[in-house]
Structure formats: C-alpha cells, structure tokens
Short mmCIF file of C-alpha atoms in Angstrom, two decimals:
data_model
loop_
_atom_site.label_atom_id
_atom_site.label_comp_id
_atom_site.label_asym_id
_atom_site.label_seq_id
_atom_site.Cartn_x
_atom_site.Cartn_y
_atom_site.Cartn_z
CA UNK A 1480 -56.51 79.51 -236.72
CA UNK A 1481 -53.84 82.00 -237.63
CA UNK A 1482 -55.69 83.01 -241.38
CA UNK A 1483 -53.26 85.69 -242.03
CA UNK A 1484 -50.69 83.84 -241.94
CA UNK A 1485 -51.69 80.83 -243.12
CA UNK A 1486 -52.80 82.97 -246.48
CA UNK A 1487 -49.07 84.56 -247.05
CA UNK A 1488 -47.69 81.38 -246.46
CA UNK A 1489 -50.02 80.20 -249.40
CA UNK A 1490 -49.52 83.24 -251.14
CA UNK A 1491 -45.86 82.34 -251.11
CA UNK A 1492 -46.03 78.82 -252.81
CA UNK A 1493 -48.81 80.18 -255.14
CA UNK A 1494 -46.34 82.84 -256.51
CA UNK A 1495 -43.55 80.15 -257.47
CA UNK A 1496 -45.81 78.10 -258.71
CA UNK A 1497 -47.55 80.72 -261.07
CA UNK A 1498 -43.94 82.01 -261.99
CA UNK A 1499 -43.50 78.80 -263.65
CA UNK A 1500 -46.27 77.95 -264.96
CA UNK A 1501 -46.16 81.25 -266.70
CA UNK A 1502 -42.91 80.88 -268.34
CA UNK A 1503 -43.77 77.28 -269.13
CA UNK A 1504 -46.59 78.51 -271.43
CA UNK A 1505 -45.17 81.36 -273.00
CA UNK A 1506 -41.96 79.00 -273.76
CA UNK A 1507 -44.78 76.39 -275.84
CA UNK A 1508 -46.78 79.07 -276.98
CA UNK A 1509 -43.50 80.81 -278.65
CA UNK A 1510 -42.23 77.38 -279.75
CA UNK A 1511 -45.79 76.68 -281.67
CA UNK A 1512 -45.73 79.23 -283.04
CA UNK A 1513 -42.54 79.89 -284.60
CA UNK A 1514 -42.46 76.38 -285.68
CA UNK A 1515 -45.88 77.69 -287.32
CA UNK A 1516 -44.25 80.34 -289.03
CA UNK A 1517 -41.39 78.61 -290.21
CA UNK A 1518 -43.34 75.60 -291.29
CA UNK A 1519 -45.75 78.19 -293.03
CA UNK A 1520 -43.01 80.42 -295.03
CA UNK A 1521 -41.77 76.86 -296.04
CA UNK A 1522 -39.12 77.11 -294.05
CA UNK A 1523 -38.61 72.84 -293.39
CA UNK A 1524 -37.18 70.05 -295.81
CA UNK A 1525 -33.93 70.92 -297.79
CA UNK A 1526 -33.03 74.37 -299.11
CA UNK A 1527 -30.66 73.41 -302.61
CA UNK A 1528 -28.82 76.82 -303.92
CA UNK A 1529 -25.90 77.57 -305.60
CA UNK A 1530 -22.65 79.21 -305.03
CA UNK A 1531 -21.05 79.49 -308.54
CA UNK A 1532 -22.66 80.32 -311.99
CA UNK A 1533 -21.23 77.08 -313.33
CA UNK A 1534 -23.65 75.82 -311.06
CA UNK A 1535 -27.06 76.84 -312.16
CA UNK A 1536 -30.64 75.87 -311.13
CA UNK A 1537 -32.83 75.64 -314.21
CA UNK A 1538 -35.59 73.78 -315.38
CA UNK A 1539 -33.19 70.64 -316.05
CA UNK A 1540 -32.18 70.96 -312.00
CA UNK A 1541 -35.74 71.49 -311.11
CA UNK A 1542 -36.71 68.42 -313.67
CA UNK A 1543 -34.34 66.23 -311.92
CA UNK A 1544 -35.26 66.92 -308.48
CA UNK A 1545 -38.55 65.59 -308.90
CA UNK A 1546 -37.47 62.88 -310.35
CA UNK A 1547 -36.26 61.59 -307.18
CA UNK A 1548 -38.58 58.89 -305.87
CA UNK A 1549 -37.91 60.34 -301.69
CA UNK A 1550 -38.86 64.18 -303.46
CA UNK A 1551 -42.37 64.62 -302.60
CA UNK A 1552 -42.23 68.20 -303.84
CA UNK A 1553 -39.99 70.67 -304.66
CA UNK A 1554 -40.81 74.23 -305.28
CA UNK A 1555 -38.86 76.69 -307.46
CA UNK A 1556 -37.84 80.44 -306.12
CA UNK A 1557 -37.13 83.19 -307.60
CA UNK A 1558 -36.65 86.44 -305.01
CA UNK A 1559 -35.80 89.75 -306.34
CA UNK A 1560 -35.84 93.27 -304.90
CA UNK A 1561 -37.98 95.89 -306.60
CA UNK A 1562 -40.21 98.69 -306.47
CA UNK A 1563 -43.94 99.33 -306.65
CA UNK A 1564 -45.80 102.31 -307.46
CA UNK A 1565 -48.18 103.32 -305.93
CA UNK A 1566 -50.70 106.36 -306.34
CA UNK A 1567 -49.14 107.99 -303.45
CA UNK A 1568 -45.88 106.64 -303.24
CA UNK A 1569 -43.71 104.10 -304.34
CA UNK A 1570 -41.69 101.65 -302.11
CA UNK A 1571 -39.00 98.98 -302.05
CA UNK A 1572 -40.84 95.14 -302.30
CA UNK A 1573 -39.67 91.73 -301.92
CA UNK A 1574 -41.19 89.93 -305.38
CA UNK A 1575 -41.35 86.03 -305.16
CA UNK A 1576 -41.54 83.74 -308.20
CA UNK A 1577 -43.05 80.84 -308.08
CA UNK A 1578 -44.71 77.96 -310.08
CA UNK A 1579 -48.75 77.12 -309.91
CA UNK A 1580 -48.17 74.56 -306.91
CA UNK A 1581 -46.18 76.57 -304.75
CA UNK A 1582 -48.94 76.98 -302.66
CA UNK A 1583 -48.93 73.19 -301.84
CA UNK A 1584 -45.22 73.70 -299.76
CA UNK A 1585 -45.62 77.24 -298.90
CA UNK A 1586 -48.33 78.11 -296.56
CA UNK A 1587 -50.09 81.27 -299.10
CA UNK A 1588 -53.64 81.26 -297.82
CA UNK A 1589 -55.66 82.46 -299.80
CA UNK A 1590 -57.74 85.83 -298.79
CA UNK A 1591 -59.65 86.48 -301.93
CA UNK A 1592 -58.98 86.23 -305.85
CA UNK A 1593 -56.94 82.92 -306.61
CA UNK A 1594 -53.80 81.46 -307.41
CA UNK A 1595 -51.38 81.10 -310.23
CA UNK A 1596 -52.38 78.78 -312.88
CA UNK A 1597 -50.57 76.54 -315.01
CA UNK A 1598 -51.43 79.08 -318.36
CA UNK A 1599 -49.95 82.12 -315.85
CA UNK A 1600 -46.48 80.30 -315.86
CA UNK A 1601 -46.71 79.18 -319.70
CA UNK A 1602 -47.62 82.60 -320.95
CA UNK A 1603 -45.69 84.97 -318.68
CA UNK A 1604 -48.59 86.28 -317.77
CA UNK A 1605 -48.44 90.42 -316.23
CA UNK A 1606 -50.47 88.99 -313.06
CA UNK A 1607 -49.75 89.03 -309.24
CA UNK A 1608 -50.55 88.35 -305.91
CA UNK A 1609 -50.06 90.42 -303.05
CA UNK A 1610 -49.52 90.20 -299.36
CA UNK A 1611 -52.74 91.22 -296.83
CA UNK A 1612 -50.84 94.13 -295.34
CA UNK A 1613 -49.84 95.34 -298.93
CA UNK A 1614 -53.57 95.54 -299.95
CA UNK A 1615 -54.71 96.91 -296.90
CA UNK A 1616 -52.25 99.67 -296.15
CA UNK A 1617 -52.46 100.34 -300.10
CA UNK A 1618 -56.65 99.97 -300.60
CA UNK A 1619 -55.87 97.55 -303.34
CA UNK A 1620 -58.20 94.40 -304.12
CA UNK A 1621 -58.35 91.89 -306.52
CA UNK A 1622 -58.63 93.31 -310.06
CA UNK A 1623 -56.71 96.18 -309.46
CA UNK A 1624 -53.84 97.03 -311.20
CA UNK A 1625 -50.36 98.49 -309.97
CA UNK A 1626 -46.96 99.51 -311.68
CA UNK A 1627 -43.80 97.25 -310.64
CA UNK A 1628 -39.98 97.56 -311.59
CA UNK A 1629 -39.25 94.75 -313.50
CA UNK A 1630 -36.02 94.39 -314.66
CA UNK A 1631 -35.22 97.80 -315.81
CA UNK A 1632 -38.93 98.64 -317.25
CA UNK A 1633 -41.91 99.84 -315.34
CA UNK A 1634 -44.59 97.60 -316.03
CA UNK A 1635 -48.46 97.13 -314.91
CA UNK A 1636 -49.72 93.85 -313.21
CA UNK A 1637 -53.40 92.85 -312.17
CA UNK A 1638 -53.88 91.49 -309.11
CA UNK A 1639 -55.70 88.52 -309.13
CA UNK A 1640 -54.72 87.47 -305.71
CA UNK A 1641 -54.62 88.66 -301.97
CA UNK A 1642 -52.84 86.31 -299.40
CA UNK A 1643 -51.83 85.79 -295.52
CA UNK A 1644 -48.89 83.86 -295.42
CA UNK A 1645 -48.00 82.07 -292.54
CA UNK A 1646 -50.15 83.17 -289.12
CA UNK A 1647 -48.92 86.60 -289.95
CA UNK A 1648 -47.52 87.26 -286.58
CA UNK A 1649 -43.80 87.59 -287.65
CA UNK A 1650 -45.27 90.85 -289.86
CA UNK A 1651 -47.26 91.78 -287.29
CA UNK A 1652 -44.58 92.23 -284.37
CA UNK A 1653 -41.69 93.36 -286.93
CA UNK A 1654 -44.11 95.69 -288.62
CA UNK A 1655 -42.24 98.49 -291.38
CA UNK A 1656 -39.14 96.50 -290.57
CA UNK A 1657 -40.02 93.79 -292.99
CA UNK A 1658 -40.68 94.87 -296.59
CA UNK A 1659 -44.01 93.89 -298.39
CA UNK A 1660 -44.51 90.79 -300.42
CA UNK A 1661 -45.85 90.80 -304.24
CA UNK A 1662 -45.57 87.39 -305.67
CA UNK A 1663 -45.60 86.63 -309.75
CA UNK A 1664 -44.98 83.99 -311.81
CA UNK A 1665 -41.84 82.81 -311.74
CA UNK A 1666 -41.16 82.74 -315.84
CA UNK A 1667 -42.43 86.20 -315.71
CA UNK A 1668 -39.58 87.18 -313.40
CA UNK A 1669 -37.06 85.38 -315.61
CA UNK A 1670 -38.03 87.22 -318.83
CA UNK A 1671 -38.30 90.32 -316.89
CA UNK A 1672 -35.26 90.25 -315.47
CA UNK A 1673 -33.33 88.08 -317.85
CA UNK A 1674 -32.29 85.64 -316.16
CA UNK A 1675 -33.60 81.87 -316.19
CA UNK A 1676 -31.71 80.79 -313.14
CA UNK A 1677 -33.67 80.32 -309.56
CA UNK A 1678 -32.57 81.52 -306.32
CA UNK A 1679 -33.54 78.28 -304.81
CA UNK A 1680 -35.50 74.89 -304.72
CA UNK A 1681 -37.58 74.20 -301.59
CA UNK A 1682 -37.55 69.93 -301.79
CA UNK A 1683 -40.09 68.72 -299.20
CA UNK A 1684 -39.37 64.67 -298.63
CA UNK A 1685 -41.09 61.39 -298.51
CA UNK A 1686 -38.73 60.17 -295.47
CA UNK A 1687 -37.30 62.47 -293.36
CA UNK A 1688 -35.07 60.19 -291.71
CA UNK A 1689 -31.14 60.51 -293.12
CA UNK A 1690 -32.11 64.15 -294.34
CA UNK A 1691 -27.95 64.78 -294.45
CA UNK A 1692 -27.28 61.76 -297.16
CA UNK A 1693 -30.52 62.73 -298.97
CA UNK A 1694 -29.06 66.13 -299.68
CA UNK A 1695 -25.84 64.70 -300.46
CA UNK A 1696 -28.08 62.84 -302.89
CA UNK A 1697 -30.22 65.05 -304.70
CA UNK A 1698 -26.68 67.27 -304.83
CA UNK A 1699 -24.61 64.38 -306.86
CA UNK A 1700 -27.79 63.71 -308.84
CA UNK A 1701 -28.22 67.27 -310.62
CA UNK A 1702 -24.46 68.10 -309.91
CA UNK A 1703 -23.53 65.38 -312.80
CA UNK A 1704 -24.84 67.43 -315.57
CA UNK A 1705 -23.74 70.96 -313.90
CA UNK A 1706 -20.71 72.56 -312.37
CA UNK A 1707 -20.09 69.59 -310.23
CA UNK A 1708 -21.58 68.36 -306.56
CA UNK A 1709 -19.46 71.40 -305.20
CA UNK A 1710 -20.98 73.91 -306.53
CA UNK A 1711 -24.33 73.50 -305.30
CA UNK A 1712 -25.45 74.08 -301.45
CA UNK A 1713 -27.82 72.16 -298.71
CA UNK A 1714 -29.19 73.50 -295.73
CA UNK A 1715 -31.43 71.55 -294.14
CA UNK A 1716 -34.13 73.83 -292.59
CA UNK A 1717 -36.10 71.09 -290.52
CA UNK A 1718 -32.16 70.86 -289.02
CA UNK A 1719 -32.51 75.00 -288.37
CA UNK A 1720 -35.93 74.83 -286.83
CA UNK A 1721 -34.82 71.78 -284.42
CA UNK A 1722 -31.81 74.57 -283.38
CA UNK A 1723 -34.38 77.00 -282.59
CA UNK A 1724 -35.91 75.00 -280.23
CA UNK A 1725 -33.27 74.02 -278.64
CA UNK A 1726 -32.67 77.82 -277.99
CA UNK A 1727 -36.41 78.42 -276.84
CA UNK A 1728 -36.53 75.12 -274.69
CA UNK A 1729 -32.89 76.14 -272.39
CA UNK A 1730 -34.75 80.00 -272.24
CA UNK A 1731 -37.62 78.39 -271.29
CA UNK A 1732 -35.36 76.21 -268.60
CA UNK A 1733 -33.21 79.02 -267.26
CA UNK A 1734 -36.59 80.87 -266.42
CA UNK A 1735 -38.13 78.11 -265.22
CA UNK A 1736 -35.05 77.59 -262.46
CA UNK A 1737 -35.78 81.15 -261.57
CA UNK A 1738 -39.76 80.33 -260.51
CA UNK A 1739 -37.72 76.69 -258.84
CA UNK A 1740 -35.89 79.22 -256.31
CA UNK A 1741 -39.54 81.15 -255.77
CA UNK A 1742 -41.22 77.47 -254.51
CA UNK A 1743 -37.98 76.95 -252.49
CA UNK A 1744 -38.00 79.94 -250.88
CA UNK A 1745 -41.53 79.22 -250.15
CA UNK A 1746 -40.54 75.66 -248.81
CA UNK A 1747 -38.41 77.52 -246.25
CA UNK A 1748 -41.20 79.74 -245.61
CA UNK A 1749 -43.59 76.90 -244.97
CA UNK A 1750 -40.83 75.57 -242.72
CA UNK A 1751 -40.57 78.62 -241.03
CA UNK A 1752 -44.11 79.23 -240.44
CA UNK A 1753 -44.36 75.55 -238.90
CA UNK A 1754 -41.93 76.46 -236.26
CA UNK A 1755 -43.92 79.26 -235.03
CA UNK A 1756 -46.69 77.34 -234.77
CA UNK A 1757 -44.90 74.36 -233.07
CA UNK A 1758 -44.05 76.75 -230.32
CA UNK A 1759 -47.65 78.50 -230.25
CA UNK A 1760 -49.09 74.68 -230.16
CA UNK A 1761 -46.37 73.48 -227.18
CA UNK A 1762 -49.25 73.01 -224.71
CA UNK A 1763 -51.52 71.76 -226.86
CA UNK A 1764 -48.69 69.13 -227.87
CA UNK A 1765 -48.49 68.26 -224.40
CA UNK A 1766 -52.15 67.56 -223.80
CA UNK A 1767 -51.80 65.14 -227.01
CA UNK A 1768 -48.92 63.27 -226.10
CA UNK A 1769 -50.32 62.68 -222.06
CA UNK A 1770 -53.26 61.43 -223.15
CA UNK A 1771 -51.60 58.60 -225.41
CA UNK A 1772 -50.50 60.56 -228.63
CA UNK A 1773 -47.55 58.78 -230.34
CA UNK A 1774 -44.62 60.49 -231.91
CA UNK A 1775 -46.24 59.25 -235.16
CA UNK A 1776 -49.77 60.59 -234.99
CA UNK A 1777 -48.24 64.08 -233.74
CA UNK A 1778 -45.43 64.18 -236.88
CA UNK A 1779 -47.95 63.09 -239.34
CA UNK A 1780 -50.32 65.97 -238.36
CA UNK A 1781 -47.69 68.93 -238.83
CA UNK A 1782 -46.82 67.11 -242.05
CA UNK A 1783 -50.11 67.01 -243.67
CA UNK A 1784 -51.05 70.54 -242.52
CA UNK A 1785 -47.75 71.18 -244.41
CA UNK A 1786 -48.39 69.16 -247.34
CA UNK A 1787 -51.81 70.91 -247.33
CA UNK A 1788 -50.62 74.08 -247.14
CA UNK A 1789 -48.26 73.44 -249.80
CA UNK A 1790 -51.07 71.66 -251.98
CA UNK A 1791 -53.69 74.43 -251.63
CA UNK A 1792 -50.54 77.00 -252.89
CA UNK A 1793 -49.82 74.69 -255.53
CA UNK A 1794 -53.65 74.63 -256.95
CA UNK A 1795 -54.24 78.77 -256.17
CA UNK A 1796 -50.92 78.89 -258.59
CA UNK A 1797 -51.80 76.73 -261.57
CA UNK A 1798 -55.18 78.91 -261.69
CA UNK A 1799 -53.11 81.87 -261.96
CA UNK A 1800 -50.74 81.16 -264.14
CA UNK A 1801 -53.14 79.22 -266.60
CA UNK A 1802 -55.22 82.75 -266.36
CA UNK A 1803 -51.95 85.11 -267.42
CA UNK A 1804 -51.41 82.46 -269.82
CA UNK A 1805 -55.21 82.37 -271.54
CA UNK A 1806 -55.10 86.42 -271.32
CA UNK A 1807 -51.78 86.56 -273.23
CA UNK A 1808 -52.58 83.81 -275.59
CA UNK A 1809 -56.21 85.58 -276.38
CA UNK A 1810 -54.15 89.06 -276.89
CA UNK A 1811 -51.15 87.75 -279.08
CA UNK A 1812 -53.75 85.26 -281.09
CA UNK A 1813 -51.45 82.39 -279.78
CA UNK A 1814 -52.48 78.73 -279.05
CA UNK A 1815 -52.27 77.75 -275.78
CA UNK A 1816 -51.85 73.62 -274.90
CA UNK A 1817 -52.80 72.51 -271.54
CA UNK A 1818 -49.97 70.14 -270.88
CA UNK A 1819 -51.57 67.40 -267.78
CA UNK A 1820 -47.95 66.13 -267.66
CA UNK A 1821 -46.35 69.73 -266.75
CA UNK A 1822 -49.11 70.21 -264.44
CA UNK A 1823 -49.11 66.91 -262.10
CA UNK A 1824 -45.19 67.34 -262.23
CA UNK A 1825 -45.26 70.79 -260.38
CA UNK A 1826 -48.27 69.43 -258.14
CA UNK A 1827 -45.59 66.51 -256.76
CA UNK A 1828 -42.66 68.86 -256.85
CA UNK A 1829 -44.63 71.35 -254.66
CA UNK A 1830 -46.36 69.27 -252.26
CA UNK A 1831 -42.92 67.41 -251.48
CA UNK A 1832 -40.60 70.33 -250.92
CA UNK A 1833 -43.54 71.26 -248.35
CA UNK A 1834 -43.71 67.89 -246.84
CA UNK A 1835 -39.82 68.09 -246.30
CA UNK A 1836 -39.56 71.57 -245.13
CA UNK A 1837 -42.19 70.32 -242.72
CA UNK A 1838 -40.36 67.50 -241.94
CA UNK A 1839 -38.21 69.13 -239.24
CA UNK A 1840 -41.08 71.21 -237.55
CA UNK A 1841 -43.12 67.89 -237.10
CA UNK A 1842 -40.00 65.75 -235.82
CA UNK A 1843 -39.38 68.98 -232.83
CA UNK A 1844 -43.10 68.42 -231.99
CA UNK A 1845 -42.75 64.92 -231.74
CA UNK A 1846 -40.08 65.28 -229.42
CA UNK A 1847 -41.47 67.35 -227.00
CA UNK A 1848 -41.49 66.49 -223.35
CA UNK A 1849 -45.27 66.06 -222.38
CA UNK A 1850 -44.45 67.45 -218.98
CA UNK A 1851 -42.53 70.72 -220.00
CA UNK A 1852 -45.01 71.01 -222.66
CA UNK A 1853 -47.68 70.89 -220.31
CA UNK A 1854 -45.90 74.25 -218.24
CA UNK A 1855 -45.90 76.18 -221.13
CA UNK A 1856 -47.93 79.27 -221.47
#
C-alpha cells in the first residue's frame, strides 16, 4: 500500500544489481576484445627470437621451422624504424616485413588494393601497404606513391595496398601515441637495410597442448646448425594473453564485490523496510492469527512479499544494466554476449539475500500475541 516506499526499497536492490551487471559486461566486453586484438596483431602461438648474432634467424631457421610436422605456420618479421615523406611533412613509421602469407597468421584485412605476392618477395619489389589511418590522415590510396628511408637512401614505393589490422580499437583509443604502420616485403627490407636476419618468427601450432616442450623443440631443432639452443628465445604469447585475463577477470571480481556490498546493503534495507511494516500491520496480524492463521501461513506471507520485492529489484536491474551495457557496446563498437548463466546466478543470489533478510521480520510477525495485537492502534 505504501508505493513510495515499496519503490526505494526496489530502487535499492535494482541499483546493486545493475552495478554488477555493469561491470560484468564491460569486464567480457574488454576481455573479447583484447583477446581480439591480440589474436589479430598475431599476438598467440610461439614468438622464436634471438639474443646473440651467433644466433641468427635466416631462411635456413625459417626453412626448418616449417619443417616441423606440429608447425602449422610460421611467419617471418622483419620491424624497423623509419621515416616517410610526405608532401607536407615527414614522420617516424613502424615498417613491417613480411612474406606473401603473412596475412594467413596476422589479421591484415584487406581495405582496398591487395596483398604481397610471391614475385613481390622474389624480386624485391619497391611496393607497400599501408595502415587505414596512414592513408586517411595522409589522402593516400592505392597507386600512389610515397618516399621512405630505407636503409640510408630515400626511396619511392607504390602502394598497392590499404589495410585495418586487428579491430583497430587499440589505434583508435591510443591515437598519435602509436606510430603508423607501412608494411613491405620482407627481402626488400633486407637488401635495403643490409641485413638478412629477421626480428622474429611468429610459429602458429597444430596442437596447442605442451606449448613449453614444443618451444623447447623447435629451439634444439634450428639451434643444431646455429649458435646453439641458448641463443635463441621463446615466449609463448597464447601463455601472455591467458595472463591478461587473469588480470581483467580479478578487476572484473574486485568490482563485482563492490556491486555484492550494494545488494547487501539493499538486503538490510529490505529487512528494514519489513520491520516497519510488521509494526504498521500488528493489528492486522492479530485479526489473522484469531481467526485461525498459523505461524506458517503468516511467515510465509512476509517472506514472499520479500522475495518479491527482492525479485522485482532484481529484474528492474538486469534491464538496466543490460541497457548501459548495449549503449556502451554500440558507442565503443564492442561485442556484447548475453551470458544466461551470469544472469540466473544474480536472480538466485538476489532473491535469497531478500528471503533471509526477510526471514527475521516474518518470524516477529509470527510471534505476535493475537490479543496484544488486536489492542494495537
């Protein structure tokens, strides 16, 4: 009867509940896509790179890699820093090498123009690619031409090429902070800059089980006819992402304790609220029990208008936060998951903190005196 108060009460719950729900989604929605971006830039499988220059990765290293029956591919990189010019300005870049099925590991999509071929990398072809922001903060397009720093010579590439790598959203958010991306064929860096030796070899495998001892493997393997096993370096990136969820799932849990304290709080509220109207009802209660009402049938009531209460909260909270979480995944360009199993476990976890923080109000009901509760006014 009491609407206002029944609606704060519900306002409470819904609060705690949207709180949650809020910071559940964000949590997944950062997780996919990371993992996205990661997975994208190529960033999964084994890393293999050197520490000493008795230690090289060639051709012969590269050769012997994918030799390896677990190797489903492994992709040679070359990264150097340079300069572009521009007919405004010129400006530090981050130039790539790569082969003619790089694009198989590494997530370059392709915007318009097309990708290395085979005769690029065989003829040291003066061709690139270029990243989308490149071309659009620049005006390029494909067929284009621009200057580059290769080596210690100035010399003009065609773009044949524009690309979006990854879901873009790391540029995006980091903006000037990362430096644009010109990509070339990877024998074309080596004779520019002199230097035949890659940076490192992305090796996507087969089995991903025992990723450690596969390492190990591929290390011995192309360490016999090097420097040595020592000399060469593993980091297993699937490993790095698997950290970085760990990080993102215990934020995701510390904020998620913080909306927990909101629904308990609430709980007490609800408890609270119950009281009050335990006293407001006394009379009422008394009429019940002298007219045959059993200390069941009057605990059971308080508890389902509790567990009601507690449930409506619950539902008015889930819209919310699924609303916040639609609006911020529509203006980030995220994907957001509806997870059932997240859902129904917040449902039960609200509607029984209710029911017990009702618990008490109902049993003090119960126990009134018909009499006495009969002489209240």
């Amino acid at each position: 009867m009491n609407r206002g108060r029944a609606f704060l009460t519900l306002f409470s719950i819904a609060i705690g509940v949207c709180a949650v729900i809020i910071t559940s989604n964000i949590a997944g929605m950062g997780n996919t896509a990371l993992n996205g971006e990661l997975e994208g830039l190529g960033i999964s499988g084994l890393a293999i790179s050197t520490n000493s220059q008795s230690s090289p990765l060639t051709e012969r290293e590269l050769s012997e890699i994918r030799s390896i029956s677990n190797v489903s591919a492994a992709v040679p990189i070359m990264m150097k820093t340079s300069e572009v010019f521009t007919d405004s300005d010129n400006n530090t870049i981050c130039m790539w090498g790569l082969d003619s099925d790089a694009y198989k590991s590494i997530s370059l999509r392709l915007v318009s123009g097309r990708f290395f071929k085979t005769s690029d990398i065989l003829s040291n072809s003066r061709v690139c690619i270029i990243d989308e922001k490149m071309a659009e903060k620049n005006h390029m397009r494909v067929g284009k031409e621009l200057d580059l720093q290769i080596g210690e010579a100035s010399e003009r590439f065609r773009i044949i090429g524009i690309i979006r790598t990854g879901s873009g959203i790391i540029q995006s958010v980091m903006g000037s902070y990362i430096p644009d991306f010109v990509y070339l064929p990877y024998s074309t860096v080596q004779e520019g800059f002199s230097d035949k030796n890659f940076t490192q070899i992305i090796v996507k495998l087969r089995d991903e089980n025992n990723r450690k001892q596969q390492g190990e493997k591929i290390v011995s393997i192309i360490g016999q006819n090097g420097g040595g096993r020592d000399g060469y370096i593993v980091n297993d990136l699937t490993g790095q992402k698997d950290s970085i969820d760990n990080i993102i799932l215990i934020f995701s849990l510390v904020l998620s304790a913080v909306g927990g304290i909101s629904m308990l709080v609430a709980g007490i509220n609800t408890m609270n609220i119950m009281l009050v109207t335990v006293k407001e009802r006394t009379r009422e209660i008394g009429i019940k029990r002298s007219l045959g009402a059993d200390t069941v049938s009057i605990v059971t009531e308080y508890l389902m208008i509790s567990a009601f209460i507690s449930l409506m909260g619950c539902i008015t909270g889930i819209a919310a936060g699924y609303a916040v979480s639609f609006g911020i995944s529509f203006l980030f360009g995220l994907t957001l998951d509806v997870n059932i199993g997240i859902i129904a476990i917040i449902i039960g976890v609200t509607v029984f903190f209710g029911t017990v923080f009702g618990i008490y109000p109902a049993v003090k009901a119960a126990r009134l005196d018909p009499v006495d509760a009969l002489r209240y006014y």
